[in-house]
XYZ file of C-alpha atoms in Angstrom:
640
model
C 71.469 13.923 -2.327
C 69.437 10.742 -2.082
C 69.004 8.743 -5.261
C 65.535 7.205 -5.336
C 66.456 5.066 -8.378
C 69.528 2.871 -8.208
C 71.132 1.818 -11.474
C 74.600 1.310 -12.932
C 73.724 3.132 -16.123
C 70.466 4.818 -16.993
C 70.042 2.514 -20.006
C 70.314 -0.625 -17.897
C 68.114 -2.443 -15.450
C 70.384 -3.861 -12.765
C 70.016 -7.474 -11.694
C 72.408 -9.603 -9.678
C 75.138 -8.289 -7.429
C 76.907 -5.775 -9.598
C 77.074 -3.847 -12.835
C 78.697 -6.769 -14.572
C 75.431 -8.660 -14.275
C 73.275 -5.872 -15.691
C 70.866 -6.822 -18.461
C 69.815 -4.215 -21.005
C 66.092 -3.501 -21.185
C 64.415 -1.542 -23.984
C 62.115 1.407 -23.466
C 58.377 0.765 -23.395
C 56.740 0.557 -26.827
C 54.720 3.753 -26.460
C 53.548 6.624 -24.328
C 50.308 8.588 -24.109
C 49.993 12.338 -23.667
C 47.831 15.370 -24.400
C 48.496 17.394 -27.538
C 47.365 20.690 -29.052
C 48.541 22.757 -32.016
C 50.595 25.718 -30.805
C 49.460 29.266 -31.389
C 52.063 31.854 -32.462
C 54.680 32.710 -29.836
C 52.991 35.884 -28.629
C 49.765 33.996 -27.880
C 50.941 30.480 -27.013
C 50.957 31.232 -23.285
C 47.135 31.448 -23.494
C 46.923 27.728 -24.242
C 46.447 26.380 -20.747
C 45.158 23.458 -18.729
C 43.001 23.622 -15.616
C 44.763 23.927 -12.284
C 44.067 24.311 -8.575
C 42.628 27.803 -8.853
C 40.873 27.731 -12.229
C 39.774 24.127 -12.568
C 36.811 25.075 -14.781
C 38.885 26.742 -17.570
C 40.195 24.672 -20.459
C 41.678 24.810 -23.931
C 41.134 21.941 -26.359
C 43.466 18.931 -26.419
C 43.635 15.534 -28.120
C 44.695 12.313 -26.406
C 47.539 10.732 -28.403
C 49.422 7.443 -28.255
C 52.986 7.883 -29.539
C 54.969 4.786 -30.569
C 58.285 6.685 -30.546
C 59.160 5.402 -34.020
C 57.551 8.126 -36.076
C 53.931 7.055 -36.010
C 51.090 7.698 -33.607
C 47.332 7.501 -33.241
C 44.785 9.872 -31.787
C 42.780 8.050 -29.104
C 40.300 10.854 -28.470
C 39.985 13.912 -30.707
C 38.858 17.311 -29.434
C 40.933 19.722 -31.520
C 38.473 19.606 -34.387
C 36.138 22.224 -35.893
C 32.824 22.346 -34.073
C 34.042 20.488 -30.977
C 34.195 22.120 -27.555
C 36.006 19.550 -25.440
C 39.327 18.581 -23.960
C 40.825 15.161 -23.336
C 42.574 15.110 -19.963
C 44.426 12.996 -17.392
C 45.508 9.928 -19.421
C 46.374 7.047 -17.090
C 47.449 3.582 -18.357
C 46.023 0.648 -16.406
C 48.345 -1.470 -14.240
C 48.412 -4.150 -16.953
C 49.138 -1.483 -19.614
C 46.202 -2.567 -21.774
C 43.697 0.229 -21.149
C 43.846 4.021 -20.890
C 41.593 5.774 -18.379
C 41.011 9.438 -19.186
C 38.676 12.405 -18.699
C 36.700 14.358 -21.264
C 35.704 17.918 -20.326
C 32.990 19.540 -22.438
C 31.755 23.121 -22.773
C 29.168 25.052 -24.725
C 31.254 27.627 -26.593
C 34.822 28.804 -27.232
C 35.983 32.236 -26.078
C 39.069 34.368 -26.820
C 41.661 35.007 -24.128
C 42.671 38.598 -23.433
C 46.236 39.642 -22.623
C 47.302 40.995 -19.244
C 45.649 44.358 -18.391
C 48.992 46.072 -17.853
C 50.501 45.025 -21.173
C 51.625 47.592 -23.714
C 49.401 45.759 -26.191
C 46.465 45.938 -23.787
C 43.339 44.179 -25.002
C 44.970 41.910 -27.581
C 42.930 38.724 -27.900
C 43.586 35.235 -29.143
C 41.205 33.458 -31.495
C 38.375 31.660 -29.603
C 40.316 28.884 -27.854
C 39.070 28.690 -24.265
C 35.919 27.162 -22.821
C 34.281 26.772 -19.443
C 33.909 23.124 -18.434
C 30.248 22.240 -17.970
C 30.281 18.428 -18.240
C 32.945 15.904 -17.233
C 33.079 12.161 -17.812
C 35.490 9.234 -17.452
C 36.340 7.078 -20.466
C 38.282 3.897 -21.215
C 40.292 3.246 -24.367
C 41.123 -0.402 -25.090
C 44.527 -0.354 -26.783
C 44.112 -3.756 -28.452
C 40.686 -3.232 -30.014
C 40.812 0.545 -30.415
C 37.395 0.924 -28.812
C 36.294 3.589 -26.349
C 33.652 3.510 -23.661
C 32.259 6.159 -21.360
C 32.098 4.680 -17.864
C 30.941 7.522 -15.631
C 29.377 10.957 -15.935
C 30.110 13.888 -13.632
C 33.631 12.625 -12.944
C 37.153 13.822 -13.721
C 40.824 13.280 -12.775
C 40.505 9.501 -12.980
C 43.418 7.342 -11.808
C 43.996 3.657 -11.136
C 44.200 2.335 -7.581
C 44.760 -1.191 -8.853
C 43.641 -3.173 -11.901
C 40.053 -3.429 -10.642
C 39.712 -0.120 -8.764
C 39.765 3.525 -9.828
C 39.650 6.871 -8.019
C 38.365 10.195 -9.329
C 37.137 13.672 -8.403
C 33.481 14.673 -8.629
C 31.002 17.281 -7.428
C 28.328 14.618 -6.901
C 27.767 15.944 -3.375
C 26.178 19.071 -4.934
C 27.685 21.423 -2.380
C 29.708 24.625 -2.805
C 32.949 26.014 -1.499
C 32.454 28.865 0.989
C 33.588 32.402 0.382
C 37.364 32.368 0.388
C 37.959 35.638 2.235
C 36.122 38.696 3.379
C 37.007 41.487 0.992
C 38.017 41.536 -2.658
C 38.611 37.805 -3.117
C 35.148 36.532 -2.216
C 34.600 35.283 -5.760
C 36.671 32.127 -5.244
C 33.588 29.896 -5.311
C 32.789 26.772 -7.324
C 30.997 23.435 -6.821
C 32.815 21.397 -4.182
C 34.951 18.562 -5.563
C 35.543 15.421 -3.536
C 37.444 12.176 -4.107
C 35.678 8.885 -4.817
C 36.805 5.278 -5.163
C 34.977 2.475 -6.934
C 35.329 -1.018 -8.374
C 35.659 -1.220 -12.159
C 34.516 -4.449 -13.818
C 33.569 -4.909 -17.474
C 33.364 -1.160 -17.872
C 30.903 -0.746 -14.983
C 31.779 1.200 -11.819
C 30.252 -0.080 -8.565
C 30.814 -0.098 -4.791
C 31.447 3.648 -4.834
C 32.723 5.354 -1.677
C 33.345 9.059 -1.054
C 36.818 9.229 0.499
C 36.708 12.946 1.312
C 33.204 14.175 2.201
C 34.852 16.976 4.185
C 36.656 18.356 1.110
C 35.427 21.401 -0.771
C 38.134 21.485 -3.436
C 39.817 18.139 -4.143
C 41.771 17.408 -7.338
C 44.192 14.941 -8.898
C 43.916 11.733 -6.821
C 46.633 9.090 -6.987
C 47.452 5.916 -5.071
C 50.531 4.983 -3.052
C 51.522 1.300 -2.819
C 50.914 1.347 0.948
C 47.174 1.662 0.228
C 46.748 5.393 0.674
C 44.880 7.532 -1.832
C 46.339 11.048 -1.966
C 44.990 14.177 -3.605
C 45.308 17.971 -3.709
C 42.959 19.493 -1.133
C 41.970 23.185 -1.069
C 41.801 24.842 2.355
C 41.436 28.500 1.473
C 37.969 28.937 2.961
C 39.186 30.925 5.984
C 41.447 33.942 6.322
C 44.802 32.690 7.604
C 46.824 35.883 7.546
C 47.659 38.781 5.313
C 49.393 37.517 2.181
C 48.049 33.970 2.336
C 46.293 33.842 -1.036
C 43.297 31.465 -1.040
C 44.364 29.879 -4.332
C 47.646 28.819 -2.713
C 45.938 26.861 0.072
C 46.201 23.556 -1.767
C 47.761 20.800 0.311
C 48.310 17.077 -0.221
C 45.874 14.959 1.788
C 45.657 11.170 2.017
C 43.335 8.467 3.331
C 43.266 4.703 3.178
C 40.944 3.173 0.585
C 38.167 2.769 3.170
C 38.319 6.470 4.102
C 40.145 5.956 7.411
C 43.503 7.424 8.525
C 42.674 10.691 6.760
C 45.476 13.213 7.224
C 47.485 15.870 5.433
C 50.694 14.483 4.028
C 52.275 17.718 2.859
C 52.117 21.531 2.913
C 49.602 22.093 5.717
C 52.262 24.309 7.343
C 53.864 25.655 4.183
C 57.627 25.258 4.231
C 60.779 27.066 5.260
C 62.555 28.860 2.446
C 64.185 26.227 0.253
C 67.339 26.546 -1.804
C 67.037 26.992 -5.566
C 69.794 29.245 -6.941
C 72.430 27.589 -4.752
C 72.041 24.384 -6.776
C 72.336 26.073 -10.185
C 74.967 28.785 -9.822
C 76.914 27.367 -12.784
C 73.866 27.689 -15.040
C 71.698 30.608 -13.950
C 72.388 34.218 -14.829
C 72.958 35.793 -11.393
C 71.176 38.953 -12.532
C 68.124 37.072 -13.899
C 67.905 34.162 -11.495
C 64.474 34.997 -10.063
C 64.169 34.495 -6.339
C 67.170 32.779 -4.829
C 64.985 30.467 -2.755
C 61.372 29.414 -2.631
C 58.596 28.022 -0.445
C 55.902 25.459 -1.118
C 52.810 27.111 -2.563
C 49.987 25.351 -4.359
C 50.878 21.638 -4.452
C 49.435 19.294 -7.061
C 50.072 16.263 -9.192
C 51.253 13.745 -6.612
C 52.433 10.513 -8.207
C 54.335 7.598 -6.725
C 57.703 6.921 -8.346
C 59.497 3.986 -6.696
C 61.546 3.020 -3.653
C 59.428 5.084 -1.252
C 59.512 8.390 -3.153
C 56.724 10.414 -4.695
C 56.738 13.511 -6.909
C 54.527 16.591 -6.939
C 54.503 20.089 -8.420
C 54.552 23.356 -6.514
C 53.672 26.676 -8.100
C 52.235 30.041 -7.147
C 48.505 30.763 -7.430
C 46.480 29.749 -10.426
C 47.897 31.159 -13.625
C 50.761 28.905 -14.611
C 49.055 27.168 -17.550
C 48.223 24.135 -15.488
C 50.415 21.905 -13.365
C 53.723 23.612 -14.137
C 56.325 25.056 -11.787
C 58.981 23.214 -9.815
C 58.819 19.424 -9.537
C 59.752 18.119 -6.106
C 60.423 14.612 -4.869
C 59.613 13.664 -1.270
C 59.749 10.558 0.886
C 56.599 8.586 1.656
C 58.379 6.253 4.085
C 57.348 8.228 7.174
C 54.939 6.556 9.610
C 51.307 7.437 9.013
C 50.603 10.416 11.260
C 54.040 11.987 10.824
C 54.389 14.974 8.483
C 58.051 15.935 8.483
C 60.747 17.902 10.305
C 59.953 20.424 13.000
C 63.416 22.007 12.894
C 64.744 23.581 9.716
C 68.281 22.447 10.545
C 67.105 18.932 9.632
C 65.621 19.990 6.282
C 68.453 19.454 3.802
C 67.237 22.079 1.321
C 66.390 24.778 3.858
C 68.539 27.830 3.216
C 68.764 28.630 6.906
C 69.350 26.195 9.746
C 67.436 26.647 12.973
C 66.745 24.438 15.963
C 63.591 26.405 16.814
C 60.488 24.188 17.010
C 58.259 24.748 14.003
C 60.969 26.342 11.858
C 61.032 23.274 9.597
C 57.281 23.628 8.945
C 56.866 19.817 9.093
C 58.483 19.313 5.686
C 59.450 15.693 4.882
C 62.765 14.763 3.250
C 62.506 16.291 -0.237
C 64.416 18.006 -2.995
C 63.825 20.187 -6.044
C 64.090 18.382 -9.366
C 64.269 21.664 -11.279
C 66.013 24.454 -9.333
C 66.161 26.502 -12.556
C 62.364 26.435 -12.941
C 60.045 29.356 -12.228
C 57.542 28.574 -9.480
C 56.794 32.137 -8.363
C 54.445 34.878 -9.536
C 56.922 36.853 -11.622
C 56.764 38.599 -14.987
C 59.926 36.960 -16.288
C 61.196 33.386 -16.076
C 64.692 32.595 -14.894
C 67.445 32.933 -17.509
C 70.653 31.014 -18.011
C 74.034 32.580 -18.719
C 73.384 32.210 -22.461
C 70.329 34.454 -22.152
C 67.707 31.744 -22.606
C 64.413 31.689 -20.719
C 64.211 28.476 -18.708
C 60.475 28.110 -18.098
C 58.972 25.416 -15.901
C 58.399 21.695 -15.491
C 55.445 19.666 -14.291
C 53.205 16.628 -14.733
C 55.686 14.106 -13.267
C 54.947 10.438 -13.896
C 56.825 7.205 -13.123
C 59.363 5.615 -15.436
C 60.930 2.189 -15.755
C 64.568 2.336 -14.739
C 65.635 2.137 -18.387
C 63.888 5.455 -19.113
C 65.351 7.630 -16.368
C 64.110 9.030 -13.068
C 60.682 10.149 -14.255
C 58.708 11.391 -17.232
C 57.703 15.065 -17.150
C 56.495 18.036 -19.149
C 59.001 20.767 -19.940
C 57.537 24.173 -20.785
C 60.182 26.359 -22.361
C 60.820 30.082 -22.024
C 57.793 32.113 -20.828
C 55.182 29.718 -19.423
C 52.996 32.097 -17.516
C 49.376 32.714 -18.423
C 48.671 36.379 -19.289
C 52.361 36.915 -19.993
C 52.736 40.275 -21.720
C 52.836 39.646 -25.483
C 55.814 41.948 -25.982
C 57.723 39.724 -23.545
C 56.484 36.522 -25.183
C 58.765 36.692 -28.200
C 61.775 34.670 -29.301
C 63.926 37.762 -29.021
C 62.867 38.326 -25.410
C 63.386 34.643 -24.573
C 66.848 34.279 -26.065
C 65.712 32.661 -29.299
C 63.423 30.054 -27.734
C 59.749 29.544 -28.604
C 57.334 30.788 -25.968
C 55.350 28.278 -23.927
C 56.436 25.275 -25.938
C 55.477 22.161 -23.976
C 57.151 18.840 -24.701
C 57.493 15.447 -23.060
C 60.903 14.731 -21.513
C 62.678 12.152 -19.396
C 64.470 13.430 -16.303
C 67.738 11.511 -16.059
C 69.212 13.058 -12.879
C 68.049 14.062 -9.425
C 68.479 17.801 -10.083
C 68.176 19.362 -13.513
C 70.580 22.292 -13.480
C 70.864 22.515 -17.290
C 67.830 21.298 -19.193
C 69.691 21.683 -22.512
C 72.150 18.975 -21.435
C 71.007 15.629 -22.963
C 72.619 13.799 -20.060
C 70.120 15.531 -17.768
C 67.015 15.845 -19.949
C 66.040 13.656 -22.918
C 63.234 14.887 -25.182
C 60.824 12.029 -25.837
C 58.028 13.698 -27.800
C 56.965 16.981 -29.408
C 60.367 18.506 -30.068
C 58.640 19.890 -33.166
C 57.271 23.331 -32.369
C 54.046 22.520 -34.189
C 52.518 21.081 -31.014
C 52.247 21.599 -27.297
C 52.335 18.231 -25.543
C 51.964 17.559 -21.833
C 50.944 15.066 -19.123
C 52.833 12.126 -20.608
C 52.723 8.563 -19.262
C 54.642 5.476 -20.351
C 52.386 2.634 -21.440
C 53.947 0.013 -19.198
C 52.944 -2.263 -16.343
C 52.628 -1.077 -12.759
C 55.478 -3.365 -11.684
C 57.862 -1.990 -14.318
C 56.969 1.614 -13.546
C 56.885 1.499 -9.753
C 59.032 -1.507 -8.903
C 56.289 -3.028 -6.760
C 52.734 -4.359 -6.931
C 49.503 -2.323 -6.728
C 47.749 -1.905 -3.367
C 44.690 -3.901 -2.320
C 41.435 -2.064 -1.692
C 40.036 -2.316 1.831
C 36.373 -3.275 2.341
C 33.860 -0.447 2.304
C 33.139 0.469 5.952
C 29.649 0.256 7.469
C 27.454 3.284 6.924
C 25.972 3.328 10.440
C 27.397 3.373 13.948
C 29.809 5.702 15.728
C 33.271 7.198 15.442
C 35.609 7.266 18.435
C 38.342 9.858 18.924
C 41.019 9.148 21.539
C 43.734 11.557 22.708
C 46.649 10.531 24.920
C 47.236 14.040 26.296
C 45.255 16.913 24.806
C 47.423 19.378 26.736
C 50.462 18.231 24.779
C 50.924 20.098 21.524
C 53.701 20.743 19.057
C 53.232 24.478 19.383
C 56.115 26.799 18.674
C 57.097 30.404 19.350
C 56.509 32.766 16.463
C 59.672 34.185 14.853
C 60.155 37.836 15.721
C 58.513 40.114 13.202
C 56.500 37.329 11.536
C 53.068 37.228 13.186
C 51.498 36.220 9.868
C 53.317 32.881 10.129
C 51.633 31.890 13.380
C 49.460 29.155 11.961
C 52.147 27.843 9.627
C 54.635 27.501 12.473
C 52.561 26.311 15.397
C 48.925 26.044 14.419
C 46.139 28.192 15.788
C 47.141 27.977 19.470
C 46.995 30.495 22.275
C 50.430 30.936 23.811
C 49.210 29.586 27.162
C 47.152 26.796 25.584
C 48.495 23.953 27.746
C 47.689 25.773 31.005
C 44.185 26.823 29.939
C 42.706 23.924 27.971
C 40.165 21.874 29.952
C 38.027 20.236 27.245
C 37.765 19.378 23.559
C 34.857 20.896 21.678
C 33.587 19.253 18.495
C 31.254 21.234 16.238
C 29.243 19.618 13.472
C 29.592 21.502 10.166
C 27.459 21.641 7.032
C 28.666 22.522 3.568
C 26.777 25.007 1.430
C 23.928 23.545 -0.633
C 23.589 26.831 -2.553
C 26.097 29.474 -3.600
C 27.347 30.882 -0.285
C 26.620 34.366 0.971
C 29.238 34.577 3.731
C 32.471 33.043 4.970
C 32.650 29.739 6.795
C 30.130 26.925 7.090
C 26.824 26.404 8.836
C 27.092 24.577 12.153
C 24.913 22.058 13.951
C 25.367 20.011 17.097
C 28.143 20.809 19.567
C 29.809 18.358 21.948
C 32.168 19.235 24.820
C 34.374 16.480 26.230
C 36.205 17.329 29.511
C 39.800 16.196 29.826
C 40.867 13.723 32.484
C 43.481 14.829 35.022
C 46.269 13.450 32.828
C 44.933 15.257 29.750
C 43.502 12.131 28.154
C 40.034 12.018 26.630
C 37.825 9.608 24.717
C 35.088 11.055 22.497
C 32.255 9.184 20.774
C 30.476 10.832 17.843
C 27.694 9.812 15.492
C 29.419 8.798 12.279
C 28.871 10.219 8.829
C 29.175 13.855 9.930
C 31.751 16.548 9.166
C 33.199 18.381 12.151
C 35.817 20.774 13.488
C 37.943 20.474 16.628
C 38.748 23.084 19.260
C 40.461 23.088 22.626
C 38.511 25.262 25.077
C 39.163 26.632 28.556
C 36.939 26.499 31.658
C 34.878 29.402 30.324
C 34.334 27.787 26.947
C 36.705 30.138 25.158
C 38.619 28.497 22.287
C 42.368 28.390 22.933
C 43.179 26.139 19.951
C 41.268 25.667 16.697
C 41.786 23.120 13.940
C 41.008 25.097 10.800
C 40.494 22.000 8.636
C 37.358 19.912 8.401
C 37.175 16.224 9.323
C 34.840 13.357 8.455
C 33.626 10.891 11.071
C 34.062 7.551 9.287
C 31.727 4.886 10.610
C 33.481 2.337 12.798
C 36.808 4.167 12.895
C 38.758 4.683 16.104
C 41.173 7.609 15.705
C 43.935 7.840 18.306
C 46.256 10.846 18.607
C 49.193 11.656 20.861
C 47.868 15.166 21.500
C 46.901 18.379 19.778
C 49.192 18.020 16.735
C 51.611 16.213 19.049
C 53.818 13.582 17.414
C 53.454 14.974 13.902
C 57.137 15.844 13.514
C 59.924 13.376 12.823
C 61.825 14.643 15.868
C 58.911 14.372 18.305
C 57.796 10.997 16.923
C 61.265 9.599 17.575
C 61.200 11.058 21.085
C 57.849 9.416 21.882
C 58.915 6.151 20.226
C 55.552 4.489 20.860
C 52.331 4.271 18.907
C 49.502 6.496 20.140
C 47.194 3.478 20.480
C 49.606 1.815 22.906
C 50.176 5.020 24.888
C 46.442 5.599 25.213
C 45.963 2.251 26.981
C 47.920 3.613 29.950
C 45.880 6.796 30.371
C 42.908 7.426 32.641
C 40.560 7.602 29.636
C 42.048 4.438 28.151
C 41.828 2.257 31.236
C-alpha cells in the first residue's frame, strides 16, 4: 500500500529530518458543510443530493460553518418554511477567506414515494423534493458575513486559483441525445459543460468553455499541474448489453486554455477490484455484498496531496448523491497516459493477467472503503456484529494534522428508494438509517469505520441532522501541500486545429476474453480485428449537438474530411477550429474499421499529436515507446 501522506503521527506535521523534530499543529478553526434535519429512519433515505444520473433532483439543505467548539453559523439558509432551494458545493477559497457555493432553486416541493416493490408500496414522505429550475453561484465573505450572487445559470463552482473559478452550466442551450434505443430513451436533459473565468471584486470575466463537446459535465476541480478535471457523461450511444447509460460517467481533464483534453479515468471501465479481501476481519462473510467491484459512475474528483487525487465510484443514479466507495488514484502519470494495460500490474485487481487490455487502463489506485456499498443491491454490507456499514463519499483534502482526507460517512442503509421495512434500526443492527456525518479518514483503507483510529467523527454525530460535503476552512498550501496552478491565456477564437498521428495503423487493441463480447469496447476500443491491415485513412466528421429535445439517438453531422495515411502510417490533418468532431479509421472502400465513440473539440491554435489510434495510452506501452509523440512525429513522412 502506498501512503500518499507521510507523517510520524497523525496529530503532527513533520518538519526536519525525523520524528524528533516534529512540531505539533492544531486543526483548522472551522469547516463548512451542507446540513438538513433528518426524517425518521424509515424515510431518511429519501433525503438525497443530485448525482450523475439525476442532477435535477434535490432536497433542501443549509450551508453551515462549524467552529468545532460547540457553536456554528448558517451561511445560507434553505431549510425554512416557504423556501424551495438547496445550498450546494461549498468550496473555501485558496486564502480561506471566502466560500464559493451554489444555490439551486425550484418552484414547489413534492413527496417521494417508496420503491414499487416494497411491502409498504406507495408510502410517501412529506413534500421534501424539488426539481431544480434555477442555479446560481454565490460568495460568502467569512470576515464581513456578507453574501453576493456572482453568476446565474451556473452550478458546481470550484476554485482554480485565488482569482479563477470553474463551474458547470447549460449556457450552450443544447440537449443530450437519446441515451439508448428502447426503454431508456428518457435519459435527456439540458447539456452541461465546464467553464472557467476570472473572478475579481465579485465579477466574473474572461469566460471560456473548456468542454464544448460535453453533453453531461459535472463537478469540476483543479489539479496543481494546471488541469481542470470533471465528471463527463458518455452514455449517448449503445455500448453493449448491460452498459447502463447512467453509469457512463468518466473523469475528463483539460488544461485551463481547453487544450490537452483527454479522459483521465474510467473510459475503459476497470478489471474486477478487490474489496472483501481487504476486510475479511470485519465483514460478515454471509452479508459481505459482492466480493469485488468495478468502476461504475465516477464523480467528485478532488486533489489531495503528493500526486494523489480522490473520487467516488457508485452504481447508477440512486445512491443519495455522491456516495459509494471512495478511491484514491495517482495523477503523476504523463499527460496522455491512462493506466495499466495488463491486470497483473493493477495491485487491486483480483485476477492477474498479462493479456493486453485486461487492466482496462486503470492507474495506480486503491479503495479507501472496502466495506462500503458501491453496487445496486437491496442491502448494504454488514459487519460481524450485524451492523449495516453504508457508504462514504464527498472526499476533500485535509492538512496533515487532520488525517488523510475529510469525507462524508452515510451509515446503515444509504440507498434511495430503500424499502421502508428494511430501513429500520432493527434491520440495520441498531444503527440509524441514512445518517450522514462528516468524518476524517485517518488510514489508507477503512476496514472498521467504528474504530476511532481509522475514522474520527468531526461533525453531526447527533442524529438530528444529516451533514455532508464537508471542507476544512484552510489555505490551499496547508490542504494540498503545494501552490495553486496558474491559468493559461485564453486561446484565439479563430484559425485552425492540427491533428498529427505518428502511425495510425498502430493501436493498443486487444483480443476479447472468451465469452465476453460485451466487453469489446472496454478492453480494446471499437476496432475491427484486422484494423491495422485494413485502415488507409482517417475520417473526421463534424457533429452538432441538439438545439431542441432530441427525437433519435446520436447527433446531427456536417462536413466530412478524409485524410489518407502515408506509407508509414503517419498523417497530418488540418481542421477549422471551434467545431466538435468524431474520429474514425476507414478502409479503401470507406468502411469504418475503428470508431472513437467520444466527441472532441477543435481548440483554435492547438496542435494535437498522438502516437497512434489509442497507442501509447497504457503505462506499459508508454514505457516501451519512451519518446514523446511530438518528437516521434518529426521523423515520419507526414512530419518531415
